[in-house]
Coordinates of C-alpha atoms in Angstrom, one line a residue:
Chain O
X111 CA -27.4 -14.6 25.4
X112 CA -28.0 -12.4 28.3
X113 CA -31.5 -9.9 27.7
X114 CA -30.1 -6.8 27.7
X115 CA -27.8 -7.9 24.1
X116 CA -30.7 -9.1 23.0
X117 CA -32.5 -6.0 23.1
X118 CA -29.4 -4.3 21.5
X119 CA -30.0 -4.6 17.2
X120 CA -27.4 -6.1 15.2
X121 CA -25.0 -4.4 13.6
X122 CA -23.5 -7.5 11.7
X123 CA -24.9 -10.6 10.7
X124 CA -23.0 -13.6 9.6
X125 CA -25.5 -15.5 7.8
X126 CA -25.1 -19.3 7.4
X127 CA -21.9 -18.6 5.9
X128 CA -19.0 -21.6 4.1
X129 CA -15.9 -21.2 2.8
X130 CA -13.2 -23.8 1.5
X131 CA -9.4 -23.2 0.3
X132 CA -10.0 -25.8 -3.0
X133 CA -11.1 -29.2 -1.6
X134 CA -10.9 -28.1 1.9
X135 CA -13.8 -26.8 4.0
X136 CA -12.9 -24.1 5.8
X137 CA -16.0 -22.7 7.3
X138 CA -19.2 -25.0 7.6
X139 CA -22.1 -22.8 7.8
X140 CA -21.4 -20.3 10.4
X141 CA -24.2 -17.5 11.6
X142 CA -23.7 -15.1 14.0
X143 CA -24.4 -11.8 15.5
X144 CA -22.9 -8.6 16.3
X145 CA -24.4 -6.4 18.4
X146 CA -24.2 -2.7 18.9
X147 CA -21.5 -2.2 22.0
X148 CA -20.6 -5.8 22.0
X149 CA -17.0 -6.7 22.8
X150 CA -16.8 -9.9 21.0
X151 CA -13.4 -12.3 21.0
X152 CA -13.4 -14.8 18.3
X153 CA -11.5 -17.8 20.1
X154 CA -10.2 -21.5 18.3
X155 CA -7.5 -23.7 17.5
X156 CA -5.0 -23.0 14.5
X157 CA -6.5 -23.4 11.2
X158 CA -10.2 -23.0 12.9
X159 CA -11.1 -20.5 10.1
X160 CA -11.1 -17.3 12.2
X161 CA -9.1 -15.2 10.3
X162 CA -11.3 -16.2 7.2
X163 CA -13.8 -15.2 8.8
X164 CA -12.8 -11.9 9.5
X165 CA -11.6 -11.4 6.0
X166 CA -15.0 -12.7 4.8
X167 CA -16.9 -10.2 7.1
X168 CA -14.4 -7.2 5.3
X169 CA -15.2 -8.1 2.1
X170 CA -11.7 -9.4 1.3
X171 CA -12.8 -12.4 1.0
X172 CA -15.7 -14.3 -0.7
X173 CA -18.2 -17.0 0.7
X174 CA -18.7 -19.9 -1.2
X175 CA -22.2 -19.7 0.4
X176 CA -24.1 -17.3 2.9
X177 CA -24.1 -13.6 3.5
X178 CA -22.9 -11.1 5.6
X179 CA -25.6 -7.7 6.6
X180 CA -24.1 -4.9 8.0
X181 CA -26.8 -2.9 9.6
X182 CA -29.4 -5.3 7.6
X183 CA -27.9 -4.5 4.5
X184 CA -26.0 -7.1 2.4
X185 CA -22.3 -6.4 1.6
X186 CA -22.7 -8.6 -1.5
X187 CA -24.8 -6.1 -2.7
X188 CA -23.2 -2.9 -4.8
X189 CA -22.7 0.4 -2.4
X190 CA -22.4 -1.3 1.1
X191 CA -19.3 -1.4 2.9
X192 CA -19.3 -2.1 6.6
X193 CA -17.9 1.1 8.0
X194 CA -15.3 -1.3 10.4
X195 CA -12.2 0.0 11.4
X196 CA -9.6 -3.1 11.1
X197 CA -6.2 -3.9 12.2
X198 CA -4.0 -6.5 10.6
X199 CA -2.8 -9.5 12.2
X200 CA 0.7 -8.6 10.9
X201 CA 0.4 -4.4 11.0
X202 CA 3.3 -4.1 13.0
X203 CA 5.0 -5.9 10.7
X204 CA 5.6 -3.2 8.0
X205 CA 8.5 -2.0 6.4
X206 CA 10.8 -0.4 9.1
X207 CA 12.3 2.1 6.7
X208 CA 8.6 3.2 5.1
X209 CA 8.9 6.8 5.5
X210 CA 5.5 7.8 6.8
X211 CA 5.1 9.9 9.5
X212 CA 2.4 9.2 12.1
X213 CA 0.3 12.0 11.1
X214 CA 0.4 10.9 7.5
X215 CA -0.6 7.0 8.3
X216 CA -3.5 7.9 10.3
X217 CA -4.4 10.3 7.6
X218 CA -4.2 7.4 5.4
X219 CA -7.8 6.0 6.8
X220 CA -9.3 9.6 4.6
X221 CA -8.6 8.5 1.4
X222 CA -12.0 6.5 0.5
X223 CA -13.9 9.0 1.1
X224 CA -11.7 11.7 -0.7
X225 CA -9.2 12.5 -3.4
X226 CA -6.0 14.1 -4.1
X227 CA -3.9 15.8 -1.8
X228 CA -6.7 18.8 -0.8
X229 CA -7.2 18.6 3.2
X230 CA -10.7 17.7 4.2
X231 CA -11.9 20.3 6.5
X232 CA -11.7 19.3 10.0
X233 CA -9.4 16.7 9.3
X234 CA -6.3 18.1 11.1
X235 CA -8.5 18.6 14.2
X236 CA -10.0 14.4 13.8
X237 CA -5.8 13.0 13.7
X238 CA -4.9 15.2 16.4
X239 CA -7.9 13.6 18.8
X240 CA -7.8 10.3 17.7
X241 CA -4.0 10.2 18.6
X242 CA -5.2 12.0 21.8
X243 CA -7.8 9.2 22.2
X244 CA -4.8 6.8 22.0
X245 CA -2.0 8.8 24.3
X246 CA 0.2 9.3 20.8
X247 CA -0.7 13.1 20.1
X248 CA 3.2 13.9 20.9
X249 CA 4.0 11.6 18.2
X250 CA 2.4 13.3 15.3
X251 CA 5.6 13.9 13.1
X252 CA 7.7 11.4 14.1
X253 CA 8.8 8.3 11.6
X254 CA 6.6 5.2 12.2
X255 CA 9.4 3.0 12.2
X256 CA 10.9 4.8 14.6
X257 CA 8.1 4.0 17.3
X258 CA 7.9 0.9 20.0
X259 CA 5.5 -1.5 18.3
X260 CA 3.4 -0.8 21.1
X261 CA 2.9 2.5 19.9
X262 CA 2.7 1.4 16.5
X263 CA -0.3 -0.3 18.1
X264 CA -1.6 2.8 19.3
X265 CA -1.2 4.7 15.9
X266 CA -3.2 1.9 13.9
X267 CA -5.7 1.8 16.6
X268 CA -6.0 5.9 15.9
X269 CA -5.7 5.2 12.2
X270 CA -8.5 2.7 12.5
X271 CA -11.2 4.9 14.4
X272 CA -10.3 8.5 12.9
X273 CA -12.8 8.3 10.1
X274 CA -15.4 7.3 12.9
X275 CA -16.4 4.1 12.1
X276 CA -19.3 1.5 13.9
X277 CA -16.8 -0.8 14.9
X278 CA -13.0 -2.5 15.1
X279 CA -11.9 -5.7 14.1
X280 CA -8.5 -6.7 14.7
X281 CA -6.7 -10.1 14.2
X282 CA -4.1 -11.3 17.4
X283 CA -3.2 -7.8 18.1
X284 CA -0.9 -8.3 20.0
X285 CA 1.5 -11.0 19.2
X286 CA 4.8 -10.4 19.7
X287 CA 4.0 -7.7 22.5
X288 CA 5.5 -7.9 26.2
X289 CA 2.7 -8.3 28.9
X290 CA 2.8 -5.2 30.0
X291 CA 2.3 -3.3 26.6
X292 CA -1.1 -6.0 26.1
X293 CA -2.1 -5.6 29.2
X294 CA -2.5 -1.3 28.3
X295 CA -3.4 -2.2 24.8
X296 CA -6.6 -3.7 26.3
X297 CA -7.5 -1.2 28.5
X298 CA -7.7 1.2 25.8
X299 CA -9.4 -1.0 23.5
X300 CA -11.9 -1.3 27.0
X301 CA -12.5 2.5 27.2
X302 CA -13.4 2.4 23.4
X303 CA -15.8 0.2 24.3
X304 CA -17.5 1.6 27.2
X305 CA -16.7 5.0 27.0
X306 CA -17.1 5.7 23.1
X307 CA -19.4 2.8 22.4
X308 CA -17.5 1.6 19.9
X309 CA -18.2 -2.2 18.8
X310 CA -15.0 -4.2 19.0
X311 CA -14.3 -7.8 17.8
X312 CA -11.3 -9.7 17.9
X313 CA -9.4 -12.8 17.5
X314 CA -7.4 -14.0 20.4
X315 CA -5.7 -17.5 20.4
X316 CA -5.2 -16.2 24.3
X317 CA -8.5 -15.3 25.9
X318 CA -7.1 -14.8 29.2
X319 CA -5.4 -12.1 28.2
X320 CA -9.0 -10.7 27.4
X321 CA -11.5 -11.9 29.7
X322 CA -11.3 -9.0 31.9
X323 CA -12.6 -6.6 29.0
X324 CA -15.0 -8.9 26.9
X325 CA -18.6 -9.6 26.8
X326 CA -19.1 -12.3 24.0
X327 CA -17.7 -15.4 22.6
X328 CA -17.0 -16.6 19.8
X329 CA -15.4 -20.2 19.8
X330 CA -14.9 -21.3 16.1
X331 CA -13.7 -25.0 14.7
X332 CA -14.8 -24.9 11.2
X333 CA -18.4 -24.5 12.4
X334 CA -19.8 -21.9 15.0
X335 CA -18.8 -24.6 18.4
X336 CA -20.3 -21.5 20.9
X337 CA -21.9 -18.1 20.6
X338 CA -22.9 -16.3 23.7
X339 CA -22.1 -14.1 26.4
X340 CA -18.3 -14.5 28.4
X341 CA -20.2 -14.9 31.8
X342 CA -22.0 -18.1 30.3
X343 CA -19.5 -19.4 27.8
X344 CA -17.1 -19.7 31.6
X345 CA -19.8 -21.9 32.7
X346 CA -20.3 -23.6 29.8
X347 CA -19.3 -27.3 28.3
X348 CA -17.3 -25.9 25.5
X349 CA -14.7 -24.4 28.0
X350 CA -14.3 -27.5 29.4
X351 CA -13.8 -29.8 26.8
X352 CA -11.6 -26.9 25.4
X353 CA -9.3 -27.2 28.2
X354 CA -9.4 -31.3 28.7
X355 CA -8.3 -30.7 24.4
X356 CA -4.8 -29.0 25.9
X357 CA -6.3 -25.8 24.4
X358 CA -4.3 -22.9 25.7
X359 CA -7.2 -20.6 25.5
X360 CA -8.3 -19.7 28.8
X361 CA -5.0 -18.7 31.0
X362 CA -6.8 -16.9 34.1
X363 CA -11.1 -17.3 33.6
X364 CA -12.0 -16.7 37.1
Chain U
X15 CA 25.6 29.5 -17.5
X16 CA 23.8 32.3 -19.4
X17 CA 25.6 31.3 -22.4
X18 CA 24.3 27.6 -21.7
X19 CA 20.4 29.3 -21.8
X20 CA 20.8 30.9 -25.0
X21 CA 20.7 27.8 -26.9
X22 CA 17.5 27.2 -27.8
X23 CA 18.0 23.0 -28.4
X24 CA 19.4 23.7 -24.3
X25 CA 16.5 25.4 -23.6
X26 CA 14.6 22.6 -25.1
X27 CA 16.7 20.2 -23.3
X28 CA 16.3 21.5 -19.8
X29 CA 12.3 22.2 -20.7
X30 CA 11.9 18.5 -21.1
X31 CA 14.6 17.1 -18.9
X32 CA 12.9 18.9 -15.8
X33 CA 9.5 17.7 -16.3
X34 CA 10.6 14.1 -17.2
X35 CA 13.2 14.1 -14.2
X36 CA 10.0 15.1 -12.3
X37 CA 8.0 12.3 -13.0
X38 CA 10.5 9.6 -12.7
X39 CA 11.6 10.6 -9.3
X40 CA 7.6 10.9 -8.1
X41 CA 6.9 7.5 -9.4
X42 CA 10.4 6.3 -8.2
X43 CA 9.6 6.7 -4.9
X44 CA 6.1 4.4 -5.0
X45 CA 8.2 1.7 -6.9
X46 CA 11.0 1.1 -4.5
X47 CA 8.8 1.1 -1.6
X48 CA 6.5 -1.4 -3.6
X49 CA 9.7 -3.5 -3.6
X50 CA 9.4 -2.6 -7.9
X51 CA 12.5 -1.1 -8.2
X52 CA 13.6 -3.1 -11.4
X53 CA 10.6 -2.9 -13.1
X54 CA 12.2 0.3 -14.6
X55 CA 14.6 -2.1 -16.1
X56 CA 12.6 -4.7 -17.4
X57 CA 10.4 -2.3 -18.9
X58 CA 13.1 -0.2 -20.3
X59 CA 14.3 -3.3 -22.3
X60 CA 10.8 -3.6 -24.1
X61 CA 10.9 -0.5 -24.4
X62 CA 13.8 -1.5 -26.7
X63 CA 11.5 -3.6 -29.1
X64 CA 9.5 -0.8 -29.7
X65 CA 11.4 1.3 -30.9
X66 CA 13.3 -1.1 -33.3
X67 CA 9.4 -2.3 -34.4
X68 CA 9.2 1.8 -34.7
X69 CA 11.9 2.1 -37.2
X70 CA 11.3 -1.2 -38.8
X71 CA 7.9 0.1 -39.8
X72 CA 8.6 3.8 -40.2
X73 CA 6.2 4.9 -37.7
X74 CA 7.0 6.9 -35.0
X75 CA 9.5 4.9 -32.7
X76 CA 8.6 6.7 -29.8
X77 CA 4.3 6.3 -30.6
X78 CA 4.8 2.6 -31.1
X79 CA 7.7 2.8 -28.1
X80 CA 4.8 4.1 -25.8
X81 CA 2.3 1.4 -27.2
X82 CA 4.2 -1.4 -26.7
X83 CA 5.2 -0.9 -23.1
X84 CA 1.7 0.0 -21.9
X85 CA 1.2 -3.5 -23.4
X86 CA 4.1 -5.2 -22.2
X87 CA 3.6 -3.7 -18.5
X88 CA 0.3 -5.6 -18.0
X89 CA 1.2 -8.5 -19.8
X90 CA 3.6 -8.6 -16.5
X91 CA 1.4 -7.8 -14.0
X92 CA -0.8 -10.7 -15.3
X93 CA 1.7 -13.3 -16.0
X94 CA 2.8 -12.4 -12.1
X95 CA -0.8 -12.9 -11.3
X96 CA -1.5 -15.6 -12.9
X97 CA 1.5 -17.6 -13.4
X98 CA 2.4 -17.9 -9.8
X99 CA 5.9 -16.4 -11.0
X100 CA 8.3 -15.6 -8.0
X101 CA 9.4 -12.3 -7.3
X102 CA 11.0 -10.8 -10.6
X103 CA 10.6 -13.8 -13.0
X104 CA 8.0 -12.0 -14.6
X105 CA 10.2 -8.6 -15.1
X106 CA 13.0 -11.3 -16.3
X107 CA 11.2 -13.2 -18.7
X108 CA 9.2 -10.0 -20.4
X109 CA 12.2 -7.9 -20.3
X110 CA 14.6 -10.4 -22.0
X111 CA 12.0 -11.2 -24.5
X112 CA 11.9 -7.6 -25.6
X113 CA 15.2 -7.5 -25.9
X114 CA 15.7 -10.4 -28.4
X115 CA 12.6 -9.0 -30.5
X116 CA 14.0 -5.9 -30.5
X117 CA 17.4 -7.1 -31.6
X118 CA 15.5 -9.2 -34.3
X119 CA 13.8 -6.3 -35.7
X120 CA 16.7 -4.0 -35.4
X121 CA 18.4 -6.4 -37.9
X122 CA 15.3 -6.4 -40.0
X123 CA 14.8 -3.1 -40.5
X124 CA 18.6 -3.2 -42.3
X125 CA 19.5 0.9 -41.1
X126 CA 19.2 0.5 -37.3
X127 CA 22.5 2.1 -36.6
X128 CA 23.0 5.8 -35.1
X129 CA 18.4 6.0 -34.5
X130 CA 18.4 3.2 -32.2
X131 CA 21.6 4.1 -30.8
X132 CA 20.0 7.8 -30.0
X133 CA 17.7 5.5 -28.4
X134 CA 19.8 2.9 -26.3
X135 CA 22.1 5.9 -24.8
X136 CA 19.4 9.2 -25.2
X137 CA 19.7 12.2 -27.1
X138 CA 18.0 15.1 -25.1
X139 CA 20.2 17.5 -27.0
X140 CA 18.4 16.3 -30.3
X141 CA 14.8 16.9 -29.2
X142 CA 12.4 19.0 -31.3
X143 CA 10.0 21.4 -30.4
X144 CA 6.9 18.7 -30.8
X145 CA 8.5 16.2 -28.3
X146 CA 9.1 18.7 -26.2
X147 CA 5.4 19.5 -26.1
X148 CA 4.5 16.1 -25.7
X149 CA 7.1 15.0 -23.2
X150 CA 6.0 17.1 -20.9
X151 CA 2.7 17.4 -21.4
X152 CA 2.6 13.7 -20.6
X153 CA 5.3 14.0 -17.6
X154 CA 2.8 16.6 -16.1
X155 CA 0.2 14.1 -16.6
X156 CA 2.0 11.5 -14.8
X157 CA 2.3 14.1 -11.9
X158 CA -1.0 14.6 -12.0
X159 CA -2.5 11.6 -11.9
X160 CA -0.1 10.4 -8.9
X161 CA -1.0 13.8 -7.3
X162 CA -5.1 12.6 -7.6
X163 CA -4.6 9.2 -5.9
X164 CA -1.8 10.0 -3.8
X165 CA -3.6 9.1 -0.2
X166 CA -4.5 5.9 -1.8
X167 CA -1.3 4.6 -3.3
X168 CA 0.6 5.6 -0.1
X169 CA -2.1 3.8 1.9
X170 CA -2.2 0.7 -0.2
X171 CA 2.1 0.7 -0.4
X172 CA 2.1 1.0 3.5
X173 CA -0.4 -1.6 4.2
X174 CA -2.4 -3.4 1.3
X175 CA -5.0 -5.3 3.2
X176 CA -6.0 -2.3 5.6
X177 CA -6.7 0.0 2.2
X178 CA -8.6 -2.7 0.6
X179 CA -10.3 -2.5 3.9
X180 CA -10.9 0.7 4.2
X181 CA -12.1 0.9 -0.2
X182 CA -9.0 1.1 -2.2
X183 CA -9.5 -0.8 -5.6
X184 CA -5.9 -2.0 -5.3
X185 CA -5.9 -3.9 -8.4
X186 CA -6.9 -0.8 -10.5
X187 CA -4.4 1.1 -8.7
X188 CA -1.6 -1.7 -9.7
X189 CA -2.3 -1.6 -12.9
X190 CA -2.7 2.4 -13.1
X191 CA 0.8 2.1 -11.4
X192 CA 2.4 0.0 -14.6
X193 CA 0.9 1.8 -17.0
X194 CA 2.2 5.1 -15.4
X195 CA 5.6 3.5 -15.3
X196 CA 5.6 2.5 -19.0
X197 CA 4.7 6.2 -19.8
X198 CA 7.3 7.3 -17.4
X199 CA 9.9 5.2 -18.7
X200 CA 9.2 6.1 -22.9
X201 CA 9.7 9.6 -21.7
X202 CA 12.9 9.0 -19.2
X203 CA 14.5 6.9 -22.7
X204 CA 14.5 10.9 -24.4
X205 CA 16.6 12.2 -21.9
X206 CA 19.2 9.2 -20.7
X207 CA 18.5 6.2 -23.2
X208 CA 17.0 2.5 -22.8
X209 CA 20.2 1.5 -20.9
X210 CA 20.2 4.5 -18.3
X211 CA 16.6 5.2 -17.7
X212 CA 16.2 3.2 -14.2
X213 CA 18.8 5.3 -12.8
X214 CA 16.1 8.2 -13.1
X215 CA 13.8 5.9 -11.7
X216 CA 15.9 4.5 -8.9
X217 CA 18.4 7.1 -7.7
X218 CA 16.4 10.3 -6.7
X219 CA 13.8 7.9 -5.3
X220 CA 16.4 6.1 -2.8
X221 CA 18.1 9.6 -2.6
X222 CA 15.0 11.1 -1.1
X223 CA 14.0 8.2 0.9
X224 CA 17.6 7.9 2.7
X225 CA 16.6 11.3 4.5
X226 CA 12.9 11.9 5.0
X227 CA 10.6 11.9 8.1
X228 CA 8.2 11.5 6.2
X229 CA 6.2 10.7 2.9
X230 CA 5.8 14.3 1.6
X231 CA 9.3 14.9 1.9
X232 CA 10.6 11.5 1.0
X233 CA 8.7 13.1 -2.6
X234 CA 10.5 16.5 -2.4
X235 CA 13.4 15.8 -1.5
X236 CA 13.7 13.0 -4.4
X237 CA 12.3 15.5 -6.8
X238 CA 15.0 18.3 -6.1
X239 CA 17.4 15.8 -6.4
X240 CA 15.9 14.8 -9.7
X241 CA 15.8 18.4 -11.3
X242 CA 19.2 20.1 -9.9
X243 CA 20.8 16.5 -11.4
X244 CA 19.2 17.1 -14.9
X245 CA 19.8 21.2 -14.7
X246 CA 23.7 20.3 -13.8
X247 CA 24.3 17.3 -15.6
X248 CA 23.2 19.6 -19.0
X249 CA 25.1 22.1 -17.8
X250 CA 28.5 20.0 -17.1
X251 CA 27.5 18.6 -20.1
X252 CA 27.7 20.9 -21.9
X253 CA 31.2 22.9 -20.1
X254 CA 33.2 19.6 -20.4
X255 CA 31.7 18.5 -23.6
X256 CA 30.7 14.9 -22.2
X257 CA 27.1 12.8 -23.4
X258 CA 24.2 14.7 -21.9
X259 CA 23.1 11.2 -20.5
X260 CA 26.0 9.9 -18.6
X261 CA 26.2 13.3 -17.1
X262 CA 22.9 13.5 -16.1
X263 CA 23.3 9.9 -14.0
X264 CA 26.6 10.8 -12.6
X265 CA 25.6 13.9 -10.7
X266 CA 21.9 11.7 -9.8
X267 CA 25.1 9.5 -8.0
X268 CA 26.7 12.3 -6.6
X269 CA 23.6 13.9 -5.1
X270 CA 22.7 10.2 -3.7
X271 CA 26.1 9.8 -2.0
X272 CA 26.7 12.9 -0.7
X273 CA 23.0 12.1 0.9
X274 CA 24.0 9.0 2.1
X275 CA 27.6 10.3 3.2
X276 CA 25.7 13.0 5.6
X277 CA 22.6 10.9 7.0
X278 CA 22.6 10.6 10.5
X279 CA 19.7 8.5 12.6
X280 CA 16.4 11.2 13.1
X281 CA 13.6 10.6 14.9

């Protein structure tokens, strides 16, 4: 790890954690960092255990052993949850008929911390610039279902940082999206980043379609295989034997 | 139709009918989108057994009614938790089961006849002043308590695994969900009967979510469709001298297709 991250504290730990579906192991004692600012993509094969993982570091799922500290507390523990905003591997995938509007499903990210229909004060004012933060403030009352999933995109990204949280997780954002649409998808996740400091981790099957934008790497297969930054993890001996495995996980590392 | 609001048991009628109508449509709207639709159904036919265990034991049908399928309601949710039931097998095998107890017990209690009857196809017109309190006490309740948590269970419909995410207790909110709908349904068997009470789940709900850009109004729209079928349906009913009940569905169908007959594609 390059000094500068090191000298930036940790906003997650992953702390020798293991996980199994019934007899099988799915994570063997995985620990990891995440740092303030990092842009982290979580890379492996199928079945690698990255999306159970993320679900473990959400508090959807349980370890079977290990913890998980966000900002050195432990989730486990009654009162802490990880303010992470988080986008679903299948969020595009809702029902096309759903009759939100795009105003009310980014209002949707208030409800924890309120109740009942009353407005929180201010709120009106945080949709309308985190849609202006994604390039969908036009959209604000038209029909979810109605919008290019690209711009669903855009609307879960907005749902996902209007309640200001530390950091965003999302799982293959963007499968089933045209080049083009990733390609602008990542740039704003990139000005997130750099601009607004906001922590950002995700899982890619694809790193080349990332490598421009990220600074770590994560390269999980059942245990932690590499954890460092992108600029070493290019020169390192996991990438290699990656690619002589027929990975397809690095389409353009310079 | 000031004739029609002279009567005091029309006055009760529409009193109650309104409120229940209300709550049904609300709650509606949640259950189709949860893909829960027949719920209404399943719970409507233990709702059955109830009532005959009611009468059997000369308690209050619609107290032990209201017991019963808070009961049953969770029994479902667990046996589809549990069980590793598909879809609704669960519904199926609860609601069929209420049905042949209810039928049992009918037979038991040896004067079943024109009671459960009142019960299978409503009688709205019959209600007294008490049930009137009650019904919509508890149909405002209903409101209510969707009204608290309505960020949350339009979150949690829309995308279950971002609210749990983001704090929602969905389990708690499932369960408040069934319970809600077995409340919702005892009150909906006053005004249309066992046999006719999903259509006051089902039809305002779909009516109001054929037309809406959004949520809110998916709920308004569902709810005026609700109240101005229940207001007309009483009133027709009581013009053409037809059953309150089957009224009351009809125009729900009427309202529904002339919806569906005039929606166009909106942005």
């Amino acid at each position: 790890m390059d000094s500068a991250a090191a000298d930036r504290p940790p906003l997650l730990e992953v702390e020798h954690v293991s996980f199994r579906y019934g007899p099988l192991p799915v994570l063997t004692d995985v620990s990891l960092a995440i740092r303030e600012g990092d842009f982290l993509a979580i890379i492996g094969p199928n079945g690698s255990g990255k999306t159970t993982l993320l679900k473990i570091i959400l508090g959807l799922l349980k370890p079977e052993s290990g913890r998980i500290l966000f900002q050195g507390r432990d989730i486990a523990s009654g009162g802490v949850r990880p303010k992470i905003g988080y986008i679903p591997q299948k969020a595009t995938h809702f029902d096309p008929l759903f009759p939100a509007s795009v105003r009310e499903v980014v209002s949707m990210a208030f409800q924890a911390s309120k109740r009942g229909l009353s407005r929180r004060q201010g709120e009106e004012a945080a949709i309308r610039r985190a849609l202006e933060v994604v390039g969908m403030a036009e959209a604000m009352d038209r029909r979810i279902g109605r919008l290019s999933g690209g711009q669903q995109q855009r609307v879960f990204i907005a749902r996902a940082i209007v309640d200001k949280p530390r950091a965003l997780f999302l799982d293959e954002p963007t499968t089933g999206v045209d080049a083009g649409t990733q390609d602008l998808f990542y740039e704003l996740l990139d000005r997130l980043n750099k601009r607004e400091g906001l922590t950002i981790a995700l899982i890619t099957h694809d790193i080349g379609i990332v490598d421009r934008h990220i600074t770590q790497v994560a390269c999980l297969n059942q245990r932690l295989v590499y954890h460092g930054s992108h600029a070493e993890f290019c020169r390192s001996d996991t990438l290699k034997e990656m690619l002589a495995g027929g990975h397809h996980l690095v389409s353009h590392v310079h | 139709m000031g004739a029609f609001l002279t009567y005091s048991f029309l006055q009760r009628a529409l009193g109650a009918g309104l409120f229940i109508s209300l709550a049904c449509a609300v709650l509606g709207v949640f259950l189709i989108l949860r893909k829960d639709a027949m719920i209404g159904d399943g719970l409507a036919h233990i709702t059955f057994a109830g009532v005959a265990l009611g009468l059997f034991l000369r308690m209050m049908p619609l107290a032990v009614a209201l017991v019963f399928s808070i009961a049953a309601s969770l029994g479902i949710m667990k046996l589809k938790e549990r069980a590793g039931l598909y879809g609704d097998t669960a519904i199926a095998i609860v609601s069929s089961s209420g049905l042949a107890l209810g039928l049992i017990l009918a037979t038991l209690s040896r004067n079943p006849g024109v009671a459960l009857l009142n019960y299978l196809f409503g009688e709205i017109l019959a209600i007294d002043t008490v049930e009137v309190v009650l019904s919509v006490a508890l149909a405002a309740a209903v409101v209510a308590v969707i009204a608290v948590n309505y960020r949350k269970l339009m979150f949690m419909t829309f995308d279950r695994e971002s609210a749990q995410v983001a704090g929602v207790r969905v389990r708690r909110l499932d369960a408040l969900i069934t319970v809600l709908t077995s409340v919702t349904i005892v009150l909906g068997m006053k005004v249309v009967g066992i046999l006719l009470v999903s259509a006051l789940i089902v039809i305002p709900a779909a009516a109001g979510l054929l037309r809406a850009s959004s949520f809110k109004k998916a709920i308004l729209l569902a709810c005026g469709v609700a109240t101005a079928s229940v207001a007309a349906g009483l009133a027709a009913a009581f013009a053409l001298d037809l059953p309150a009940s089957g009224t009351i569905v009809l125009v729900n169908l009427i309202l529904f297709g002339v919806l569906a007959a005039r929606r166009t594609p909106r942005a």
